[in-house]
Short mmCIF file of N, CA and C and ligand atoms in Angstrom, two decimals:
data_model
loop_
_atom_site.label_atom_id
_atom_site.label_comp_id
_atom_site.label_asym_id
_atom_site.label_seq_id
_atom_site.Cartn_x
_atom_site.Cartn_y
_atom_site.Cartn_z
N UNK M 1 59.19 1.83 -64.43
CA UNK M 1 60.12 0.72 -64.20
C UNK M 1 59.37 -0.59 -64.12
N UNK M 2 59.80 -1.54 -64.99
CA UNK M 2 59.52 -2.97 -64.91
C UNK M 2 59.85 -3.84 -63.65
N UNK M 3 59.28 -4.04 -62.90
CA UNK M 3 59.62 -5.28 -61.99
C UNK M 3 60.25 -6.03 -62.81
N UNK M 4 61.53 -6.95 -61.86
CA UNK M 4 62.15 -7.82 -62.48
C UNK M 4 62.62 -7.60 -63.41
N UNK M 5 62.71 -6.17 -64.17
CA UNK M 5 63.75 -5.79 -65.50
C UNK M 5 65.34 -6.03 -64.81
N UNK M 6 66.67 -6.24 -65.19
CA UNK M 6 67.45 -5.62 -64.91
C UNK M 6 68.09 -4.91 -65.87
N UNK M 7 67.62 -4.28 -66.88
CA UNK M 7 67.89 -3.09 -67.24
C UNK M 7 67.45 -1.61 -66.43
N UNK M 8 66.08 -2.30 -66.11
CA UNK M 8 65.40 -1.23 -65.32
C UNK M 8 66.06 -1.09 -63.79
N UNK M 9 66.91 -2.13 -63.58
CA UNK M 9 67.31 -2.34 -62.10
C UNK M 9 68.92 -1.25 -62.49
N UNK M 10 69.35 -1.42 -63.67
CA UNK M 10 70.44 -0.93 -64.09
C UNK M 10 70.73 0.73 -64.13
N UNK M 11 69.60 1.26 -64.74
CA UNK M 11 68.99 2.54 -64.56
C UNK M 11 68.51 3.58 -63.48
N UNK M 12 67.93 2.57 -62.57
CA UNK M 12 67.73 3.04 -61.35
C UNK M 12 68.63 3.05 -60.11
N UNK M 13 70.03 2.39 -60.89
CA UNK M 13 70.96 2.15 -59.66
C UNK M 13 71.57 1.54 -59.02
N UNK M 14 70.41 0.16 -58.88
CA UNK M 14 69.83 -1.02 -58.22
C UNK M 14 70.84 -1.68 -58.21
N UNK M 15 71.25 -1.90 -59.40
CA UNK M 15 72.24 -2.81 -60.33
C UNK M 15 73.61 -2.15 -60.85
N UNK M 16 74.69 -2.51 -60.59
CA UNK M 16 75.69 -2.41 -60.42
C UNK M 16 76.45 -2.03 -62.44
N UNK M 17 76.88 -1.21 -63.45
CA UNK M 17 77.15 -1.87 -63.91
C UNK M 17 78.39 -1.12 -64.37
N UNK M 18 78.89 -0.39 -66.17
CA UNK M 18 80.22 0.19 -66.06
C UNK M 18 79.45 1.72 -66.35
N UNK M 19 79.53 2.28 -66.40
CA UNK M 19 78.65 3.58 -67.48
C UNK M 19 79.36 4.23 -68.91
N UNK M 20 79.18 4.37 -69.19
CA UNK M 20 79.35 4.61 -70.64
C UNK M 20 78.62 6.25 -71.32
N UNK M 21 77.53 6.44 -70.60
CA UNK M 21 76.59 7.56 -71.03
C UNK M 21 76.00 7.61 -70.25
N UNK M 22 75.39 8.98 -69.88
CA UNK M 22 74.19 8.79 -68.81
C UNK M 22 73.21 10.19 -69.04
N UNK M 23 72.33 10.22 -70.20
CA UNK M 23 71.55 11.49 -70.20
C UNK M 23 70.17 11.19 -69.87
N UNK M 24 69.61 12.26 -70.51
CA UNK M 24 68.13 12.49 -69.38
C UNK M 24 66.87 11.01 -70.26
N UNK M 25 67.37 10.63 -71.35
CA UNK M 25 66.36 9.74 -71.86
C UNK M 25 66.92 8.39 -72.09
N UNK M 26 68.41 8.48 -72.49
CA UNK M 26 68.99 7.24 -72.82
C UNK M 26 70.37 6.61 -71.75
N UNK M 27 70.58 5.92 -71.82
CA UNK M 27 71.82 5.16 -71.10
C UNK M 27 72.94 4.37 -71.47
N UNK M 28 73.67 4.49 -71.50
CA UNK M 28 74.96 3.28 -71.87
C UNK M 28 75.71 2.61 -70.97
N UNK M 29 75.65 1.68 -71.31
CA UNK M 29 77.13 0.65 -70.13
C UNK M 29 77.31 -0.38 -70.93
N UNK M 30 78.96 -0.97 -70.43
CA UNK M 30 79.34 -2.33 -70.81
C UNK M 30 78.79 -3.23 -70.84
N UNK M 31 78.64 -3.95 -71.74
CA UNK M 31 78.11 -5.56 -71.67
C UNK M 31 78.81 -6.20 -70.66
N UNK M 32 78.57 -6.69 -69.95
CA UNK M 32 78.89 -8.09 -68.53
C UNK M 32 79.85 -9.05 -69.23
N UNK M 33 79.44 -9.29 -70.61
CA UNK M 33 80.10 -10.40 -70.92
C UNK M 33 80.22 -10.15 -72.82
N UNK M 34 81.31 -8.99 -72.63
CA UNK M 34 81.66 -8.66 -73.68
C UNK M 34 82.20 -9.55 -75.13
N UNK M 35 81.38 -9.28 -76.27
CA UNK M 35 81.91 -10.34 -77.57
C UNK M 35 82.48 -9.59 -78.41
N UNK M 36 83.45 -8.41 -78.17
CA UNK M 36 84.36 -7.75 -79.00
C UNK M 36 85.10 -6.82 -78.31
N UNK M 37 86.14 -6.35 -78.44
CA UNK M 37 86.69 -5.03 -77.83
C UNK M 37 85.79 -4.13 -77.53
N UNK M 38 85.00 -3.54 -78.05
CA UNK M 38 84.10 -2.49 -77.75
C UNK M 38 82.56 -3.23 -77.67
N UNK M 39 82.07 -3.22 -76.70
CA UNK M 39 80.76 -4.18 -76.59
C UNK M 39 79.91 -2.96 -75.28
N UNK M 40 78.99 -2.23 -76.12
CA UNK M 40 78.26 -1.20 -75.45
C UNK M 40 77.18 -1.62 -75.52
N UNK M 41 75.93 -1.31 -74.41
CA UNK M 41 74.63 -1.39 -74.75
C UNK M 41 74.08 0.16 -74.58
N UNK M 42 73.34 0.24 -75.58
CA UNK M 42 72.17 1.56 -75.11
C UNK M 42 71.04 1.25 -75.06
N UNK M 43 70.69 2.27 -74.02
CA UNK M 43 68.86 1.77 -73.49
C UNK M 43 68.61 2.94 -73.64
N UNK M 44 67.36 2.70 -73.62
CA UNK M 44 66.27 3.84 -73.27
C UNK M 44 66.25 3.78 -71.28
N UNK M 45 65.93 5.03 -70.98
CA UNK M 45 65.89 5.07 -69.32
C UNK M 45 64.27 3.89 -69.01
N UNK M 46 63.12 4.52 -70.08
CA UNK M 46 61.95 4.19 -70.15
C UNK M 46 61.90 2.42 -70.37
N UNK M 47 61.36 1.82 -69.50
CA UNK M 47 60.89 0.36 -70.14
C UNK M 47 60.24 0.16 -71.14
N UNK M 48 61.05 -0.24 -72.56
CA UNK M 48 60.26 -0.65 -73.55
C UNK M 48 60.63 -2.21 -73.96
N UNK M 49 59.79 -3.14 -73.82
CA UNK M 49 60.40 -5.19 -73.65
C UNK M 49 61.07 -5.19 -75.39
N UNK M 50 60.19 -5.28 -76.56
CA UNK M 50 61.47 -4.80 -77.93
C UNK M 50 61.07 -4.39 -78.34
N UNK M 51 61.57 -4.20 -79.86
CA UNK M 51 60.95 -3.84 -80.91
C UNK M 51 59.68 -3.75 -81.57
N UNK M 52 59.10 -4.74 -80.82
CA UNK M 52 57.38 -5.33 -80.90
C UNK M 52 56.44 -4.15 -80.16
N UNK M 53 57.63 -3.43 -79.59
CA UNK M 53 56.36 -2.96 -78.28
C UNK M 53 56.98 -1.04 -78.93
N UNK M 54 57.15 -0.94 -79.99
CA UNK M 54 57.70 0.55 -80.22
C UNK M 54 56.23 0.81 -80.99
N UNK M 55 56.16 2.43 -80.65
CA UNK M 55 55.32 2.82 -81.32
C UNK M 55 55.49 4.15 -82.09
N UNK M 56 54.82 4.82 -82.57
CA UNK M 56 54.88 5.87 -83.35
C UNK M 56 55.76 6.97 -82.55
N UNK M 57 54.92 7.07 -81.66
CA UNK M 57 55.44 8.64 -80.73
C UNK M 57 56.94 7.85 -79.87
N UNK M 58 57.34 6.85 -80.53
CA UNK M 58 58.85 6.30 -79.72
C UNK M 58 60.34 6.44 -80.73
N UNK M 59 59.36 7.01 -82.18
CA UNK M 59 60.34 7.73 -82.91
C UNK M 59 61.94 7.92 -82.40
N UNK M 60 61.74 9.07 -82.14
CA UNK M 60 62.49 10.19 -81.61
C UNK M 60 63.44 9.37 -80.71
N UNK M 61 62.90 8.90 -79.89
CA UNK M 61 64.19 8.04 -78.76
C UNK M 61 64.61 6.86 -79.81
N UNK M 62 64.41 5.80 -80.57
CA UNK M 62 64.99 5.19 -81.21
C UNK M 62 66.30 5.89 -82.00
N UNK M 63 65.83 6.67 -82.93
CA UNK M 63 66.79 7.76 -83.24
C UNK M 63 67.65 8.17 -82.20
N UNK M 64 67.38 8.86 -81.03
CA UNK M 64 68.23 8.79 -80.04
C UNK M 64 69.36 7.66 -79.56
N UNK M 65 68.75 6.36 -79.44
CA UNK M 65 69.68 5.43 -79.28
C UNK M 65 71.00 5.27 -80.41
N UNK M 66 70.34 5.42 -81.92
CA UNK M 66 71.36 5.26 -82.47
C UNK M 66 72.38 6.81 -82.63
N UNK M 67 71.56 7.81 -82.02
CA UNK M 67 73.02 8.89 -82.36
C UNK M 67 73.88 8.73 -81.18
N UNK M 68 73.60 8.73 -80.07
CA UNK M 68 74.62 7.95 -78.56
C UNK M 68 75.08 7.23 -79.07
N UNK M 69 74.98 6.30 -79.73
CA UNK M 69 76.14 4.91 -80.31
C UNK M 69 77.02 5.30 -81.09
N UNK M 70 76.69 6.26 -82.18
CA UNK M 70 77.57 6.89 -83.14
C UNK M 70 78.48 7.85 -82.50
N UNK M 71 78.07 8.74 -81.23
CA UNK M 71 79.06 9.38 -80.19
C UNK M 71 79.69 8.91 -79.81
N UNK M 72 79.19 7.27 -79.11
CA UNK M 72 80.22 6.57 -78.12
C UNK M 72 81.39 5.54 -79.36
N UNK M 73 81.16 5.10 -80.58
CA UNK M 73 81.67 4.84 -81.36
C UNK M 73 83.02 5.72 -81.70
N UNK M 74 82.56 6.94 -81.83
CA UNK M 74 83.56 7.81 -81.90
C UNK M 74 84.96 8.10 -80.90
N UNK M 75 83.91 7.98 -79.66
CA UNK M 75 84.66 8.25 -78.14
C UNK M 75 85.34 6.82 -78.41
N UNK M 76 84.97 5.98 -78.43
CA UNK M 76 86.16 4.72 -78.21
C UNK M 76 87.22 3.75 -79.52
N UNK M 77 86.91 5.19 -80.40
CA UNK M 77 87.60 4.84 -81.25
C UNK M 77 87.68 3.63 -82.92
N UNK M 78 86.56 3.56 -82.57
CA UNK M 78 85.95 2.29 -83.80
C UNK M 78 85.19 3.48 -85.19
N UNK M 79 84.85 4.24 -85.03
CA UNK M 79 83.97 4.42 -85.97
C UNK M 79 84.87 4.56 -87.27
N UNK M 80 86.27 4.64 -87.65
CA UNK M 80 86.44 4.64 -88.94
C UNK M 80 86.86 3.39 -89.22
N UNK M 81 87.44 2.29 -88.30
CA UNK M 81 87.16 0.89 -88.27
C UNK M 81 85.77 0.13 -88.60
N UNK M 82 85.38 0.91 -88.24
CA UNK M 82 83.38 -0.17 -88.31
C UNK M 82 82.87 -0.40 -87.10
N UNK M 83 82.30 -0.86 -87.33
CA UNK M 83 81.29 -0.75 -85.71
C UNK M 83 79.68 -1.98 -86.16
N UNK M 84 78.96 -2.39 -85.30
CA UNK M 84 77.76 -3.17 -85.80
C UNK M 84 76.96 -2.70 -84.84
N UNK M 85 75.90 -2.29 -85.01
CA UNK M 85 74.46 -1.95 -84.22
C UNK M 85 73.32 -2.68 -84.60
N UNK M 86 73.29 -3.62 -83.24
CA UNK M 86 72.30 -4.79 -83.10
C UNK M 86 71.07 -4.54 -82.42
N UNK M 87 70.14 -5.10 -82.81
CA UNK M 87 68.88 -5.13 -81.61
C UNK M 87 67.82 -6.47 -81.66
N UNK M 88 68.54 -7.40 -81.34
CA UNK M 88 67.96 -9.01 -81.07
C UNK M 88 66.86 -8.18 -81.00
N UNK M 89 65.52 -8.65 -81.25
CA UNK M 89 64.13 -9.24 -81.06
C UNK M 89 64.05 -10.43 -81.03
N UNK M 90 63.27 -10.95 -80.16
CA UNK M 90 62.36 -12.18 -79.75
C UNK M 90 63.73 -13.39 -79.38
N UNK M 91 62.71 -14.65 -79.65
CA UNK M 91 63.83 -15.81 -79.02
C UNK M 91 64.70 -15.78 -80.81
N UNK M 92 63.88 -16.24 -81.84
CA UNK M 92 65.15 -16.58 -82.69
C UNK M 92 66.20 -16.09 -82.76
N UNK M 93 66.64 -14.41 -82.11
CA UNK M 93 67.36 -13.32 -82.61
C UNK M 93 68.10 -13.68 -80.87
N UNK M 94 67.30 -14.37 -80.50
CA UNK M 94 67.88 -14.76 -79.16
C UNK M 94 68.11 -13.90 -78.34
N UNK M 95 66.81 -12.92 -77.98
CA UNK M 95 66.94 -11.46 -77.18
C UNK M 95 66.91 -12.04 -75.65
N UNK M 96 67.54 -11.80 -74.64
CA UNK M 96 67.68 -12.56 -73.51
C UNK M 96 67.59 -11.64 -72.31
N UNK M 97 67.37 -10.09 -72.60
CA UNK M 97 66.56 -8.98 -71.82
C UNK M 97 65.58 -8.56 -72.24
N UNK M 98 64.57 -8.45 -71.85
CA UNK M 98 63.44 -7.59 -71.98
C UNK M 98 62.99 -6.16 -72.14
N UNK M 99 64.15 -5.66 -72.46
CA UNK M 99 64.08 -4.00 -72.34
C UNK M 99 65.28 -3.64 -73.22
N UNK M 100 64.61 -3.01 -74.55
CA UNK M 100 65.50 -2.75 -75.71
C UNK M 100 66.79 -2.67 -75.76
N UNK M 101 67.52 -2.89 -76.14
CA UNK M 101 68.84 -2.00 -76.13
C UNK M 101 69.93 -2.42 -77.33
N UNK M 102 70.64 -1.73 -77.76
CA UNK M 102 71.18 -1.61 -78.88
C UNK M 102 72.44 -1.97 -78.63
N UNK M 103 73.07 -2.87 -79.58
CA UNK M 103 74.06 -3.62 -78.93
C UNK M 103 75.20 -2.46 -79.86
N UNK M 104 75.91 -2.09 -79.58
CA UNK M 104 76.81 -1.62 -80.58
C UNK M 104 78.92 -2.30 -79.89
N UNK M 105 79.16 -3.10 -81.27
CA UNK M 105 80.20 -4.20 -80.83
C UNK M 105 81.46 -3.29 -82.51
N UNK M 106 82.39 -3.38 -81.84
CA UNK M 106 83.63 -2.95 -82.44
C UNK M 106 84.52 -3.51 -82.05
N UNK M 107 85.93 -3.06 -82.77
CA UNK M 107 87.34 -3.41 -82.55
C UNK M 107 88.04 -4.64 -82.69
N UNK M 108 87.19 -5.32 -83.72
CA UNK M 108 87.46 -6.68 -84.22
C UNK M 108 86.63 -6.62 -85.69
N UNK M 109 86.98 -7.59 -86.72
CA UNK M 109 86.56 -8.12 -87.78
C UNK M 109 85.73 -8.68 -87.17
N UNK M 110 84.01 -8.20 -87.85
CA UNK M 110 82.40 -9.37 -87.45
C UNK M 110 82.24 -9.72 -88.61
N UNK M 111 82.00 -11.04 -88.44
CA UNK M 111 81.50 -12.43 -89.18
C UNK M 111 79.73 -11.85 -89.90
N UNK M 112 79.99 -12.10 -91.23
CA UNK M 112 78.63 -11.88 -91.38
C UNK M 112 78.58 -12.73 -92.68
N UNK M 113 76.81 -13.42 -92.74
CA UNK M 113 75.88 -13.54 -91.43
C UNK M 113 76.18 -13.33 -90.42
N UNK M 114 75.53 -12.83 -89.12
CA UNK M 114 75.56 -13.50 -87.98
C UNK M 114 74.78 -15.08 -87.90
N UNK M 115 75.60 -15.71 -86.84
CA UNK M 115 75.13 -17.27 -87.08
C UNK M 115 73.25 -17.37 -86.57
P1 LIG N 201 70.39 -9.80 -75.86
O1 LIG N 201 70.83 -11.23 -75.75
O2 LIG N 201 69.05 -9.59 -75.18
O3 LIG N 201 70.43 -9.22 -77.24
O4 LIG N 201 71.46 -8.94 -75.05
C1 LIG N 201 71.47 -8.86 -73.66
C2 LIG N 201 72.87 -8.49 -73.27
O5 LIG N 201 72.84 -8.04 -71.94
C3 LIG N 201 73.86 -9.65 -73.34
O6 LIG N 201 74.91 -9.32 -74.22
C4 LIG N 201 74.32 -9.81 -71.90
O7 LIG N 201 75.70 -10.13 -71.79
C5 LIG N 201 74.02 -8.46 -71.29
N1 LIG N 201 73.71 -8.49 -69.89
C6 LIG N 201 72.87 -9.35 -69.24
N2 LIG N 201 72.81 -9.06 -67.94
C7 LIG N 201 73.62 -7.99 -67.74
C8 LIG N 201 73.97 -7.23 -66.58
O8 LIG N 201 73.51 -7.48 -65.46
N3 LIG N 201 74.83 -6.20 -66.77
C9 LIG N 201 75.34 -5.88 -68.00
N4 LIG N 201 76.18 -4.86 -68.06
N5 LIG N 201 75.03 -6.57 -69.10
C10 LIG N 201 74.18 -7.61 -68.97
ZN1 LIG N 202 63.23 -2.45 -68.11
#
C-alpha cells in the first residue's frame, strides 16, 4: 500500500466508496463523479502509479482488469450498446490518481476524439 494513495485507501477500507467487484487481485467501484451512466473504475488491489510503472510479470493482472470490465459491462447492461475502456497516463491524458485503473464508461453516445 502507497501512503497517500486513495485508491490504496479505497482497497483497504479506509475510504469509503460504491463496490462493484471485489476479488482476490482486482477491484471495482463507482466513480465519485460519474461522466456517463455507467462510470466504473478497476484497480488492481496491488499499488501500481500507471502504465509507466507495468512490467512484464504484470501481464496477467492487466488482462485481468480488462476481463472484470467486460463482466461488469455485461452485469450493467452496456456491452451490446458499447462501452469505452480508458487508462489516462500522465498529466496530458490528465491522470489525476496515481494507481492504475481502468475507466470503463457506458450508457450514453462517447464523443470521439476524446478532447
Ligand atoms: P483519472 O483522472 O486519474 O483518469 O481518473 C481518476 C478518477 O477517480 C476520476 O474519474 C475521479 O472522479 C475518480 N475519483 C477520485 N477520487 C475518488 C474517490 O475518492 N472515490 C471514487 N469512487 N472515485 C474517485
Ligand atoms: Zn495505490
Amino acid at each position: 500500500m502507497a501512503q497517500d494513495c486513495i485508491f490504496c485507501r479505497i482497497v483497504a477500507g479506509d475510504l469509503p466508496a460504491t463496490p462493484v467487484r471485489e476479488a482476490d487481485d482486482v477491484v471495482a467501484f463507482r466513480d465519485i463523479d460519474p461522466r456517463a451512466p455507467t462510470h466504473v473504475l478497476v484497480i488492481p488491489r496491488r499499488h501500481i502509479a500507471s502504465v509507466n510503472d507495468l512490467g512484464a510479470e504484470d501481464a496477467e493482472l492487466v488482462g485481468r482488469l480488462f476481463l472484470v470490465a467486460k463482466e461488469i459491462a455485461r452485469e450493467e447492461g452496456v456491452n451490446e450498446t458499447g462501452y469505452r475502456l480508458v487508462m489516462n497516463t500522465g498529466p496530458h491524458a490528465g491522470q489525476s490518481v496515481d494507481h492504475i485503473h481502468l475507466h470503463l464508461l457506458g450508457g450514453r453516445d462517447l464523443a470521439w476524439p476524446p478532447g
